[in-house]
Coordinates of C-alpha atoms in Angstrom, one line a residue:
M1 CA 174.3 163.9 -88.5
K2 CA 170.8 162.9 -89.7
V3 CA 169.9 159.3 -88.8
P4 CA 168.4 157.4 -91.7
P5 CA 165.0 155.9 -91.0
F6 CA 164.8 152.3 -89.7
K7 CA 163.0 150.4 -92.6
I8 CA 160.6 147.5 -92.1
A9 CA 158.9 145.6 -94.9
I10 CA 155.7 143.4 -94.6
I11 CA 155.3 141.3 -97.7
G12 CA 151.7 140.2 -98.1
L13 CA 149.0 142.1 -96.4
G14 CA 146.2 139.6 -95.9
P15 CA 145.1 139.0 -92.3
K16 CA 148.5 137.8 -91.0
G17 CA 150.3 140.8 -92.5
L18 CA 147.6 143.0 -91.0
Y19 CA 148.2 141.5 -87.6
G20 CA 152.0 142.1 -87.9
F21 CA 151.3 145.7 -88.9
E22 CA 149.0 146.2 -85.9
R23 CA 151.5 144.7 -83.5
I24 CA 154.5 146.8 -84.7
L25 CA 152.4 150.0 -84.5
A26 CA 151.4 149.1 -80.9
Q27 CA 155.1 148.6 -80.0
L28 CA 156.1 151.9 -81.6
K29 CA 153.4 153.8 -79.7
A30 CA 154.3 152.2 -76.4
N31 CA 158.1 152.7 -76.9
P32 CA 158.3 156.1 -78.6
T33 CA 161.6 157.1 -80.3
K34 CA 162.3 160.4 -82.1
E35 CA 164.0 158.7 -85.1
K36 CA 161.8 157.9 -88.1
V37 CA 160.6 154.4 -88.9
E38 CA 159.5 153.6 -92.4
I39 CA 157.1 150.7 -92.8
H40 CA 156.6 149.4 -96.4
L41 CA 153.6 147.2 -97.1
F42 CA 153.6 145.0 -100.2
N43 CA 150.5 143.4 -101.5
K44 CA 149.7 142.1 -105.0
T45 CA 146.2 143.7 -105.0
R46 CA 144.7 146.8 -103.6
F47 CA 142.9 144.8 -100.9
M48 CA 145.2 145.7 -98.0
G49 CA 144.2 143.9 -94.8
S50 CA 142.0 141.3 -96.4
G51 CA 144.1 139.8 -99.2
D52 CA 142.8 137.5 -101.9
I53 CA 140.8 135.2 -99.7
Y54 CA 138.8 137.8 -97.9
R55 CA 138.8 140.7 -100.4
S56 CA 135.7 142.8 -100.1
D57 CA 134.7 142.7 -103.8
Q58 CA 133.9 139.0 -103.9
P59 CA 130.4 137.6 -104.2
G60 CA 128.2 137.4 -101.2
Y61 CA 127.4 133.7 -101.7
L62 CA 131.0 132.8 -100.6
L63 CA 130.6 132.2 -96.8
M64 CA 132.9 131.7 -93.9
N65 CA 133.2 128.3 -92.4
F66 CA 133.2 129.4 -88.7
A67 CA 130.7 131.6 -86.8
N68 CA 131.0 135.4 -86.4
K69 CA 131.8 135.1 -82.7
H70 CA 135.2 133.5 -83.5
I71 CA 136.4 136.4 -85.6
N72 CA 138.4 139.3 -84.1
M73 CA 141.3 141.1 -85.8
W74 CA 142.3 142.8 -82.5
T75 CA 144.2 141.3 -79.6
E76 CA 144.0 141.8 -75.8
E77 CA 147.7 141.4 -75.3
S78 CA 150.0 144.3 -74.2
P79 CA 150.8 146.8 -75.5
P80 CA 147.2 147.6 -76.6
P81 CA 146.3 148.5 -80.2
V82 CA 146.8 152.1 -81.4
V83 CA 143.1 152.5 -82.1
E84 CA 140.5 153.4 -79.5
D85 CA 137.5 151.0 -79.0
P86 CA 138.7 148.1 -81.2
L87 CA 135.7 146.1 -82.3
S88 CA 135.3 142.3 -82.6
F89 CA 133.6 141.2 -85.8
S90 CA 130.3 140.5 -84.0
E91 CA 130.5 144.0 -82.5
Y92 CA 131.2 145.5 -85.9
I93 CA 128.3 143.7 -87.5
S94 CA 126.0 144.6 -84.7
L95 CA 126.9 148.3 -85.1
E96 CA 126.7 148.2 -88.9
T97 CA 123.3 146.5 -89.0
Q98 CA 121.8 147.8 -85.7
T99 CA 121.2 144.2 -84.7
P100 CA 121.7 142.9 -81.2
Q101 CA 125.0 141.1 -80.9
G102 CA 123.5 138.0 -79.4
E103 CA 121.5 137.4 -82.6
I104 CA 124.4 137.4 -84.9
E105 CA 127.2 135.6 -83.0
S106 CA 126.4 132.1 -84.2
L107 CA 125.7 133.1 -87.8
Y108 CA 128.1 132.7 -90.7
A109 CA 128.9 135.9 -92.6
S110 CA 130.1 136.2 -96.2
R111 CA 133.8 136.4 -96.7
A112 CA 133.3 139.8 -98.4
T113 CA 131.8 141.1 -95.1
V114 CA 134.8 139.9 -93.2
G115 CA 137.0 141.5 -95.8
C116 CA 135.2 144.9 -95.2
Y117 CA 135.9 144.5 -91.5
L118 CA 139.6 143.8 -92.0
E119 CA 140.0 146.6 -94.6
K120 CA 138.3 149.1 -92.3
G121 CA 140.5 147.9 -89.4
F122 CA 143.5 148.6 -91.7
A123 CA 142.2 152.1 -92.5
R124 CA 141.8 152.8 -88.7
L125 CA 145.4 151.7 -88.2
K126 CA 146.6 154.1 -90.9
K127 CA 144.7 157.0 -89.2
N128 CA 146.4 156.3 -85.9
L129 CA 150.1 156.0 -86.9
P130 CA 152.6 157.0 -84.3
E131 CA 154.2 160.3 -85.1
N132 CA 157.5 158.9 -86.2
V133 CA 156.1 156.4 -88.6
I134 CA 156.2 156.9 -92.4
L135 CA 154.0 154.5 -94.3
Q136 CA 154.5 153.4 -97.9
Q137 CA 152.1 151.0 -99.7
H138 CA 153.1 149.1 -102.8
I139 CA 150.7 147.1 -105.0
L140 CA 153.0 144.6 -106.5
E141 CA 154.4 141.1 -106.0
V142 CA 157.8 140.7 -104.4
R143 CA 160.1 138.2 -106.3
S144 CA 163.4 138.4 -104.5
V145 CA 165.2 139.5 -101.3
E146 CA 169.0 140.1 -101.2
K147 CA 171.3 141.1 -98.4
M148 CA 174.3 143.4 -98.4
D149 CA 176.1 144.9 -95.3
E150 CA 173.4 143.7 -92.9
V151 CA 170.5 145.3 -94.8
Y152 CA 168.1 143.8 -97.3
S153 CA 166.9 144.8 -100.7
I154 CA 163.5 143.8 -102.1
G155 CA 163.1 143.0 -105.8
F156 CA 160.0 143.2 -107.9
M157 CA 159.0 143.6 -111.5
Q158 CA 157.6 147.0 -112.7
G159 CA 157.0 148.0 -116.3
G160 CA 158.8 144.8 -117.5
K161 CA 161.9 145.7 -115.6
K162 CA 163.3 144.4 -112.3
C163 CA 163.4 147.1 -109.7
W164 CA 164.7 147.3 -106.1
L165 CA 163.9 149.0 -102.9
T166 CA 166.9 149.0 -100.5
D167 CA 168.1 149.3 -96.9
F168 CA 165.5 147.3 -95.0
Q169 CA 166.6 146.2 -91.6
N170 CA 163.7 143.8 -91.0
I171 CA 161.2 141.9 -93.1
L172 CA 158.0 140.0 -92.3
I173 CA 156.7 137.6 -95.0
T174 CA 153.0 136.8 -94.8
T175 CA 152.2 135.8 -98.3
G176 CA 149.4 133.3 -97.5
H177 CA 148.4 130.4 -99.7
Q178 CA 150.8 129.9 -102.6
R179 CA 150.0 129.9 -106.2
H180 CA 152.0 127.4 -108.3
K181 CA 153.5 127.8 -111.7
E182 CA 151.0 127.0 -114.5
A183 CA 151.7 124.0 -116.7
T184 CA 153.1 124.9 -120.1
D185 CA 150.4 122.9 -122.0
K186 CA 148.2 125.6 -123.5
N187 CA 146.1 123.2 -125.5
H188 CA 144.0 122.0 -122.6
S189 CA 141.9 124.4 -120.5
K190 CA 142.7 124.3 -116.8
V191 CA 142.1 126.6 -113.8
S192 CA 144.8 126.0 -111.2
F193 CA 143.6 128.6 -108.6
I194 CA 140.0 129.8 -108.6
Y195 CA 140.3 133.1 -106.7
P196 CA 139.0 135.7 -107.4
V197 CA 136.1 133.5 -108.7
Q198 CA 134.4 136.3 -110.6
Q199 CA 137.4 136.6 -112.8
K200 CA 138.8 133.1 -113.0
L201 CA 135.5 131.3 -113.6
N202 CA 133.5 133.9 -115.6
E203 CA 133.9 132.5 -119.1
W204 CA 132.5 129.0 -118.5
T205 CA 128.8 128.8 -119.5
Q206 CA 125.9 126.6 -120.6
Q207 CA 128.0 125.3 -123.5
N208 CA 130.6 123.7 -121.2
T209 CA 131.0 120.6 -119.1
V210 CA 133.3 121.1 -116.1
A211 CA 135.5 118.7 -114.1
V212 CA 136.4 119.8 -110.6
K213 CA 139.3 118.1 -108.8
G214 CA 138.8 118.3 -105.0
M215 CA 135.6 118.1 -102.9
G216 CA 136.4 120.4 -100.1
L217 CA 135.7 124.1 -99.3
T218 CA 137.2 125.4 -102.6
F219 CA 135.0 122.9 -104.6
I220 CA 131.9 124.5 -103.0
D221 CA 133.2 128.0 -103.9
A222 CA 133.8 126.9 -107.5
V223 CA 130.4 125.3 -107.9
L224 CA 128.6 128.3 -106.4
A225 CA 130.5 130.6 -108.7
L226 CA 129.3 128.5 -111.7
T227 CA 125.7 128.5 -110.5
E228 CA 124.7 131.4 -108.3
G229 CA 127.5 133.4 -109.9
K230 CA 125.7 132.9 -113.2
G231 CA 122.4 134.3 -112.0
G232 CA 120.8 131.2 -110.6
F233 CA 119.3 131.3 -107.1
F234 CA 118.1 129.1 -104.3
T235 CA 114.8 129.0 -102.5
K236 CA 113.7 127.0 -99.4
N237 CA 110.6 124.9 -99.2
N238 CA 108.6 124.3 -96.0
D239 CA 110.9 121.4 -95.0
G240 CA 114.0 123.6 -95.1
K241 CA 115.3 121.9 -98.3
Y242 CA 116.9 124.1 -100.9
I243 CA 115.6 124.2 -104.5
Y244 CA 117.7 125.6 -107.2
K245 CA 116.2 127.9 -109.9
A246 CA 118.6 127.9 -112.9
S247 CA 119.4 131.0 -115.0
G248 CA 120.3 129.0 -118.1
R249 CA 123.9 130.2 -118.0
E250 CA 125.3 127.5 -115.8
P251 CA 127.5 124.7 -117.3
K252 CA 125.7 121.7 -118.6
R253 CA 127.3 119.4 -116.0
I254 CA 129.8 119.7 -113.2
F255 CA 131.7 116.5 -112.3
P256 CA 133.5 116.7 -108.9
F257 CA 136.0 114.1 -108.0
S258 CA 138.7 113.3 -105.4
K259 CA 141.0 110.5 -104.3
S260 CA 138.6 109.2 -101.6
G261 CA 135.4 110.3 -103.4
W262 CA 133.8 111.7 -100.2
P263 CA 132.8 115.4 -99.9
I264 CA 133.6 117.5 -96.9
M265 CA 131.3 117.1 -93.8
P266 CA 129.3 120.1 -92.5
K267 CA 130.6 122.0 -89.5
Y268 CA 128.2 122.6 -86.6
D269 CA 129.0 125.0 -83.9
F270 CA 128.7 122.5 -81.1
N271 CA 129.6 123.7 -77.6
L272 CA 132.4 121.2 -77.0
K273 CA 132.6 120.1 -73.4
N274 CA 135.8 120.8 -71.6
D275 CA 134.8 118.9 -68.5
Y276 CA 137.2 116.0 -69.0
E277 CA 140.9 115.9 -69.9
L278 CA 141.7 114.7 -73.4
F279 CA 143.7 111.5 -73.6
V280 CA 145.9 113.2 -76.3
K281 CA 146.9 115.8 -73.8
R282 CA 149.1 113.3 -71.9
L283 CA 151.5 113.1 -74.9
K284 CA 152.7 116.7 -74.1
L285 CA 154.6 115.1 -71.3
L286 CA 156.7 113.1 -73.7
N287 CA 158.6 116.1 -75.2
H288 CA 161.9 114.3 -75.0
K289 CA 161.4 112.2 -78.1
K290 CA 159.9 112.3 -81.5
L291 CA 156.5 110.5 -81.7
S292 CA 154.9 108.2 -84.1
F293 CA 151.5 109.6 -85.3
K294 CA 150.0 106.3 -86.2
Y295 CA 151.1 104.3 -83.2
E296 CA 151.3 106.8 -80.4
I297 CA 148.9 109.7 -81.2
L298 CA 146.2 108.3 -83.4
P299 CA 145.0 105.7 -80.9
L300 CA 144.5 108.5 -78.3
I301 CA 142.6 110.6 -80.9
E302 CA 140.3 107.6 -81.5
R303 CA 139.7 107.4 -77.7
D304 CA 138.8 111.1 -77.5
M305 CA 136.5 111.0 -80.5
G306 CA 135.0 107.6 -79.3
Y307 CA 134.3 109.0 -75.9
T308 CA 132.3 111.9 -77.5
Y309 CA 130.5 109.5 -79.9
Y310 CA 129.4 107.2 -77.1
S311 CA 128.5 110.1 -74.8
T312 CA 126.0 111.2 -77.4
L313 CA 124.5 107.8 -77.8
F314 CA 124.3 107.3 -74.0
T315 CA 122.6 110.6 -73.5
H316 CA 120.1 109.7 -76.3
E317 CA 119.2 106.5 -74.4
R318 CA 119.0 108.5 -71.1
E319 CA 122.1 106.9 -69.8
M320 CA 125.5 108.4 -68.7
L321 CA 128.9 107.4 -69.9
E322 CA 131.2 108.1 -66.9
Y323 CA 134.6 109.5 -67.7
H324 CA 137.7 107.8 -66.3
P325 CA 141.4 108.4 -67.0
N326 CA 141.8 104.6 -67.4
Y327 CA 140.1 104.0 -70.8
D328 CA 139.5 100.3 -69.9
V329 CA 136.9 101.5 -67.4
I330 CA 135.2 103.5 -70.2
N331 CA 135.5 100.5 -72.6
R332 CA 133.6 98.3 -70.1
Q333 CA 130.7 100.7 -70.0
I334 CA 130.7 100.8 -73.9
E335 CA 130.6 97.0 -74.1
T336 CA 127.6 96.9 -71.7
F337 CA 125.9 99.6 -73.8
H338 CA 126.3 97.5 -77.0
Q339 CA 124.9 94.5 -75.3
K340 CA 121.8 96.5 -74.3
H341 CA 121.6 98.3 -77.6
P342 CA 123.0 96.0 -80.3
G343 CA 121.6 98.1 -83.1
Y344 CA 124.2 100.9 -82.8
A345 CA 127.3 100.8 -84.9
R346 CA 130.6 100.7 -83.1
F347 CA 132.7 103.8 -83.4
S348 CA 135.5 103.5 -86.0
L349 CA 137.8 106.4 -86.7
D350 CA 138.9 104.7 -89.9
K351 CA 135.3 104.7 -91.2
L352 CA 134.7 108.2 -90.1
L353 CA 137.8 109.4 -92.0
E354 CA 137.0 107.3 -95.1
P355 CA 133.6 105.6 -95.2
E356 CA 132.9 102.7 -97.4
F357 CA 130.9 103.1 -100.6
N358 CA 127.7 100.9 -100.8
S359 CA 128.5 98.8 -103.9
S360 CA 124.8 98.2 -104.6
K361 CA 124.4 101.9 -105.2
C362 CA 126.0 104.3 -107.7
N363 CA 128.5 106.9 -106.5
H364 CA 126.0 109.7 -107.1
Q365 CA 123.4 108.1 -104.8
N366 CA 126.0 107.2 -102.1
I367 CA 127.2 110.8 -101.9
L368 CA 123.7 112.3 -102.0
E369 CA 122.6 110.1 -99.1
Y370 CA 125.8 110.9 -97.2
L371 CA 125.3 114.7 -97.5
T372 CA 121.6 114.4 -96.7
A373 CA 122.2 112.4 -93.6
F374 CA 124.6 115.0 -92.1
T375 CA 122.7 118.1 -93.1
N376 CA 119.2 117.1 -92.0
E377 CA 119.0 118.9 -88.7
N378 CA 115.3 118.4 -88.0
N379 CA 115.3 114.6 -88.4
R380 CA 118.9 113.5 -88.1
D381 CA 119.7 110.0 -87.1
I382 CA 121.4 109.9 -83.7
E383 CA 124.4 107.9 -85.1
H384 CA 125.1 110.7 -87.6
E385 CA 124.7 113.2 -84.8
A386 CA 127.3 111.2 -82.8
Q387 CA 129.7 111.1 -85.7
L388 CA 129.5 114.9 -86.2
R389 CA 130.2 115.5 -82.6
A390 CA 133.1 113.0 -82.6
A391 CA 134.5 114.7 -85.7
S392 CA 134.3 118.1 -83.9
V393 CA 136.6 116.9 -81.2
W394 CA 139.5 117.3 -83.6
R395 CA 139.0 121.1 -83.3
R396 CA 139.6 120.7 -79.5
I397 CA 142.5 118.4 -80.1
S398 CA 144.2 120.4 -82.8
P399 CA 145.9 123.1 -80.6
I400 CA 147.3 120.3 -78.4
F401 CA 148.5 118.4 -81.4
N402 CA 150.1 121.5 -82.7
D403 CA 152.3 121.6 -79.6
I404 CA 153.4 118.0 -80.3
Y405 CA 153.8 118.4 -84.1
S406 CA 155.6 121.7 -84.3
F407 CA 159.4 121.8 -85.1
S408 CA 159.8 118.1 -85.9
G409 CA 157.8 116.7 -83.0
L410 CA 156.9 113.7 -85.1
D411 CA 159.4 111.2 -86.5
A412 CA 160.1 111.9 -90.2
A413 CA 158.0 109.0 -91.6
S414 CA 155.0 110.0 -89.4
H415 CA 155.4 113.7 -90.3
Q416 CA 155.2 112.8 -94.0
E417 CA 152.2 110.4 -93.5
F418 CA 150.3 113.0 -91.4
D419 CA 150.9 115.8 -94.0
E420 CA 150.0 113.7 -97.0
Y421 CA 147.2 111.5 -95.6
Y422 CA 145.8 112.4 -92.2
F423 CA 145.8 116.2 -92.4
G424 CA 143.4 116.3 -95.3
K425 CA 141.1 113.7 -93.9
L426 CA 140.9 115.3 -90.4
N427 CA 140.2 118.6 -92.1
R428 CA 137.4 117.0 -94.1
I429 CA 135.5 115.8 -91.1
A430 CA 136.2 118.8 -88.7
Y431 CA 136.5 122.0 -90.7
G432 CA 133.7 121.9 -93.2
P433 CA 131.3 124.6 -94.4
P434 CA 128.0 125.7 -92.7
P435 CA 125.3 123.1 -93.5
E436 CA 123.5 125.5 -95.8
N437 CA 126.3 125.3 -98.4
L438 CA 126.1 121.5 -98.5
K439 CA 122.3 121.7 -98.8
K440 CA 122.9 123.8 -101.9
M441 CA 125.2 121.1 -103.3
I442 CA 122.3 118.6 -102.7
A443 CA 119.9 120.9 -104.6
L444 CA 122.3 121.2 -107.5
A445 CA 122.8 117.4 -107.6
N446 CA 119.0 117.0 -107.6
T447 CA 118.7 119.2 -110.7
G448 CA 121.5 117.3 -112.5
I449 CA 123.9 120.2 -112.7
V450 CA 126.3 118.6 -110.2
D451 CA 126.9 114.9 -111.0
F452 CA 128.9 112.7 -108.6
R453 CA 129.2 109.6 -110.9
F454 CA 133.0 110.1 -111.3
A455 CA 133.6 111.1 -107.6
K456 CA 136.0 108.4 -106.5
S457 CA 139.4 108.4 -108.2
P458 CA 138.4 108.5 -111.9
N459 CA 140.9 108.3 -114.7
I460 CA 141.4 111.8 -116.3
E461 CA 143.3 112.3 -119.5
P462 CA 143.9 115.2 -121.8
F463 CA 141.6 114.8 -124.8
K464 CA 141.2 117.3 -127.7
N465 CA 141.1 120.7 -126.1
G466 CA 139.8 119.4 -122.8
Y467 CA 139.8 116.3 -120.7
M468 CA 138.2 112.8 -120.7
L469 CA 136.8 111.5 -117.4
S470 CA 136.3 107.8 -117.0
N471 CA 135.5 105.3 -114.2
G472 CA 135.5 102.0 -115.9
I473 CA 131.8 102.1 -116.5
S474 CA 131.2 105.4 -118.3
E475 CA 133.2 108.3 -119.6
N476 CA 132.5 112.0 -120.3
Y477 CA 134.3 114.7 -122.1
C478 CA 134.9 117.9 -120.1
D479 CA 135.8 121.3 -121.6
I480 CA 137.6 122.5 -118.5
L481 CA 139.4 121.1 -115.4
I482 CA 139.2 123.2 -112.3
D483 CA 141.8 122.3 -109.6
A484 CA 139.8 123.1 -106.4
R485 CA 142.5 122.1 -104.0
I486 CA 144.6 124.7 -102.1
P487 CA 148.2 124.2 -103.2
K488 CA 150.7 123.0 -100.6
N489 CA 153.9 124.9 -99.9
S490 CA 156.5 124.2 -102.5
I491 CA 159.8 126.2 -102.7
E492 CA 160.3 125.2 -106.3
K493 CA 156.7 125.5 -107.6
E494 CA 155.7 128.9 -106.0
V495 CA 154.9 131.2 -108.8
T496 CA 156.7 134.4 -107.8
G497 CA 160.0 132.7 -107.2
L498 CA 160.4 134.5 -103.8
F499 CA 161.1 131.4 -101.8
I500 CA 163.6 129.7 -104.2
N501 CA 165.4 133.1 -104.5
L502 CA 165.7 133.4 -100.7
C503 CA 167.6 130.1 -100.9
K504 CA 169.7 131.1 -104.0
N505 CA 170.6 134.3 -102.2
H506 CA 171.8 132.4 -99.1
L507 CA 169.2 133.8 -96.8
A508 CA 167.3 130.6 -96.3
R509 CA 167.5 126.8 -96.6
P510 CA 164.8 124.1 -97.0
Y511 CA 163.4 122.7 -93.8
E512 CA 164.0 119.0 -93.2
N513 CA 162.8 116.6 -90.5
R514 CA 165.7 114.2 -90.1
D515 CA 166.0 111.1 -88.1
K516 CA 167.9 107.8 -88.3
N517 CA 165.4 106.2 -90.7
M518 CA 164.7 109.0 -93.3
N519 CA 164.6 112.7 -94.1
Y520 CA 161.4 114.5 -94.9
A521 CA 161.4 117.8 -96.8
P522 CA 157.8 119.2 -97.1
G523 CA 158.7 122.2 -99.3
T524 CA 158.9 124.9 -96.5
L525 CA 161.8 127.1 -95.5
E526 CA 163.4 126.4 -92.2
I527 CA 162.6 128.8 -89.3
D528 CA 163.5 129.1 -85.7
R529 CA 161.0 129.1 -82.9
N530 CA 160.4 132.8 -83.4
G531 CA 159.7 132.4 -87.1
N532 CA 163.0 133.7 -88.3
L533 CA 164.5 132.2 -91.4
I534 CA 167.6 130.1 -90.9
N535 CA 170.3 130.7 -93.5
P536 CA 172.7 128.0 -94.9
Q537 CA 175.2 128.8 -92.1
G538 CA 172.6 127.9 -89.5
K539 CA 172.1 131.5 -88.4
A540 CA 168.8 133.4 -88.0
E541 CA 168.1 136.3 -90.4
N542 CA 166.0 139.3 -89.6
I543 CA 163.4 137.9 -92.0
T544 CA 160.4 136.3 -90.3
L545 CA 157.7 134.0 -91.8
Y546 CA 154.2 134.0 -90.3
G547 CA 151.1 132.2 -91.3
T548 CA 150.8 129.7 -94.2
P549 CA 154.5 129.9 -95.2
T550 CA 155.3 128.1 -91.9
E551 CA 152.9 125.2 -92.6
S552 CA 154.5 121.8 -92.1
I553 CA 156.8 123.2 -89.4
V554 CA 153.8 124.2 -87.3
H555 CA 150.3 122.9 -87.7
D556 CA 147.1 124.5 -89.0
N557 CA 147.7 128.2 -89.3
D558 CA 144.1 129.3 -89.0
T559 CA 144.0 132.3 -91.3
L560 CA 142.1 134.7 -88.9
S561 CA 143.4 133.5 -85.5
R562 CA 145.4 136.0 -83.5
T563 CA 146.7 133.3 -81.1
R564 CA 147.5 130.2 -83.3
N565 CA 151.2 130.0 -84.1
N566 CA 151.4 133.7 -83.2
F567 CA 154.8 134.9 -84.6
A568 CA 153.5 138.4 -85.0
S569 CA 153.9 139.3 -81.4
S570 CA 157.4 137.9 -81.0
W571 CA 158.4 139.5 -84.3
S572 CA 157.2 143.0 -83.2
L573 CA 159.0 142.7 -79.9
S574 CA 162.2 141.7 -81.7
V575 CA 161.9 144.6 -84.2
M576 CA 161.3 147.1 -81.4
Q577 CA 164.5 146.0 -79.7
H578 CA 166.2 146.2 -83.1
I579 CA 165.0 149.8 -83.5
I580 CA 166.2 150.7 -80.1
N581 CA 169.6 149.2 -80.8
Y582 CA 169.7 150.9 -84.2
T583 CA 168.8 154.3 -82.6
N584 CA 171.4 153.9 -79.8
A585 CA 174.1 152.9 -82.3
N586 CA 173.5 155.9 -84.4
I587 CA 173.5 158.2 -81.3
M588 CA 176.8 156.7 -80.3
S589 CA 178.1 157.2 -83.8
T590 CA 177.1 160.9 -83.6
V591 CA 178.7 161.3 -80.2
L592 CA 182.0 159.8 -81.5
T593 CA 181.9 161.8 -84.7
N594 CA 181.3 165.1 -82.9
G595 CA 183.9 164.3 -80.2
S596 CA 181.6 165.1 -77.4
K597 CA 179.5 163.1 -75.0
R598 CA 175.8 162.8 -74.9
E599 CA 173.7 161.0 -72.4
F600 CA 170.8 158.8 -73.5
M601 CA 168.4 156.3 -72.0
Q602 CA 167.5 153.0 -73.6
V603 CA 163.8 152.6 -73.9
P604 CA 162.4 149.3 -72.6
S605 CA 160.9 147.1 -75.3
G606 CA 157.6 146.5 -73.4

């Protein structure tokens, strides 16, 4: 009797889907079986491996926000990849450009270049498939998954009709950042998701005034698409300042705004010292109870950042701040320092997260001075240097915090407060763009194209076919509103309906952090510690989430990281064992059907 293939689906083939694909191929090569394995890859565009965020056709002015040396699509874990000589991104760029690797490791590449690297890595995987693997690629959006007799069917729209592919034993969902359903009001122009920018932002020209909601990384991408993307270009003067040369096709004005009014801080690739133990790390010992972020964790974050802030000032004054596990000892040194140097501002995490506007200056001037202070490398004030270094400590704390936060490690109220307030503010200070991109924002503000007058919490109302921005002092009509925020996970709002349909089909249930005081439901599906969906009966399905769909259960799913919240490796191990069990069950069925015995050996899962 012919054994039907074991069928696997990976839904979403950006970087996380690519990593899952790489791991399952490695497992299949290390644990060969004669039976066929079908792997079906689903992606809504042709950019397999890179996805929408890193697709290789995007403009070169859209840059990464971390250096080349931190990017590597391959892993050193066992079993090894199916390809020979897997290259890190720096090695790949060095080979492509014939440039010494040391000269490019600290540079920031374009996202399109990273996309090429990922897509070529995907192509190499396809050329090295294990002999028993059949690969199917589908360019479409999956809208539903159903289950019958322990196998899954995948639903999608094709030619206006709902179609199904059936008999999947295991599914990995790596759909990345969600897109939300568009508002039904067609009378007012709004862009809810800017990618791909060359399509979404192409029609807005010199005739238009644009409002941009959000002042983070996506805001910068939107502004560059509306300026460099319209044919303008930047030059540098002798002082290293950018000057913008307009093409004449840019919007008349771009008005950015956000709740706090403060733009994202630049990210410098500081070599963070690991020669002292973070105070936050001690909380990992308290794994027997849920923690309060504000009262138990935040004070320790302030100590860790404060230590780095003052270490910078001490070094500047040719003094040394001695580390001590008792923070009172550190504090006494700090008090002595302030007595000797009263001109320095005391460290305040609150002010770092949300500075105060100078009421004697307009919003535009406040923000220009803020951006200039943090991007002026040649003549930067030491206090601003100390603040940047303090902010960078969050990147060191973040993996430790993830261990505390994951799977309801915070009490429900703290969990909600962190997600809705602190997460964005900590990202603003620690995960910004390379300084060059903010220097470009300064140049555009100096030309008058970018105007920060409405930056802090303006009133915005639909007006005629556009929107009216007002701040109590002035108002301005805008033809278009661009939402430059990345949507948070929402089971109900997600545009394809995949996640709500998983619930309707009894394959998943919403995640809730529950305690005696309240319940918090962030809009994510519940998973176990291997990433498997939990159905309404509390049992794990053979459907695994990986990457952004797990956000709010685990913390900070770095898009390109192979190690952060790595569900790909445990998923591939589980699938390999599933394949072995499936194969053995079919062999036994054949033995029983034929009425004869056959010996077989179970292959170890590696």
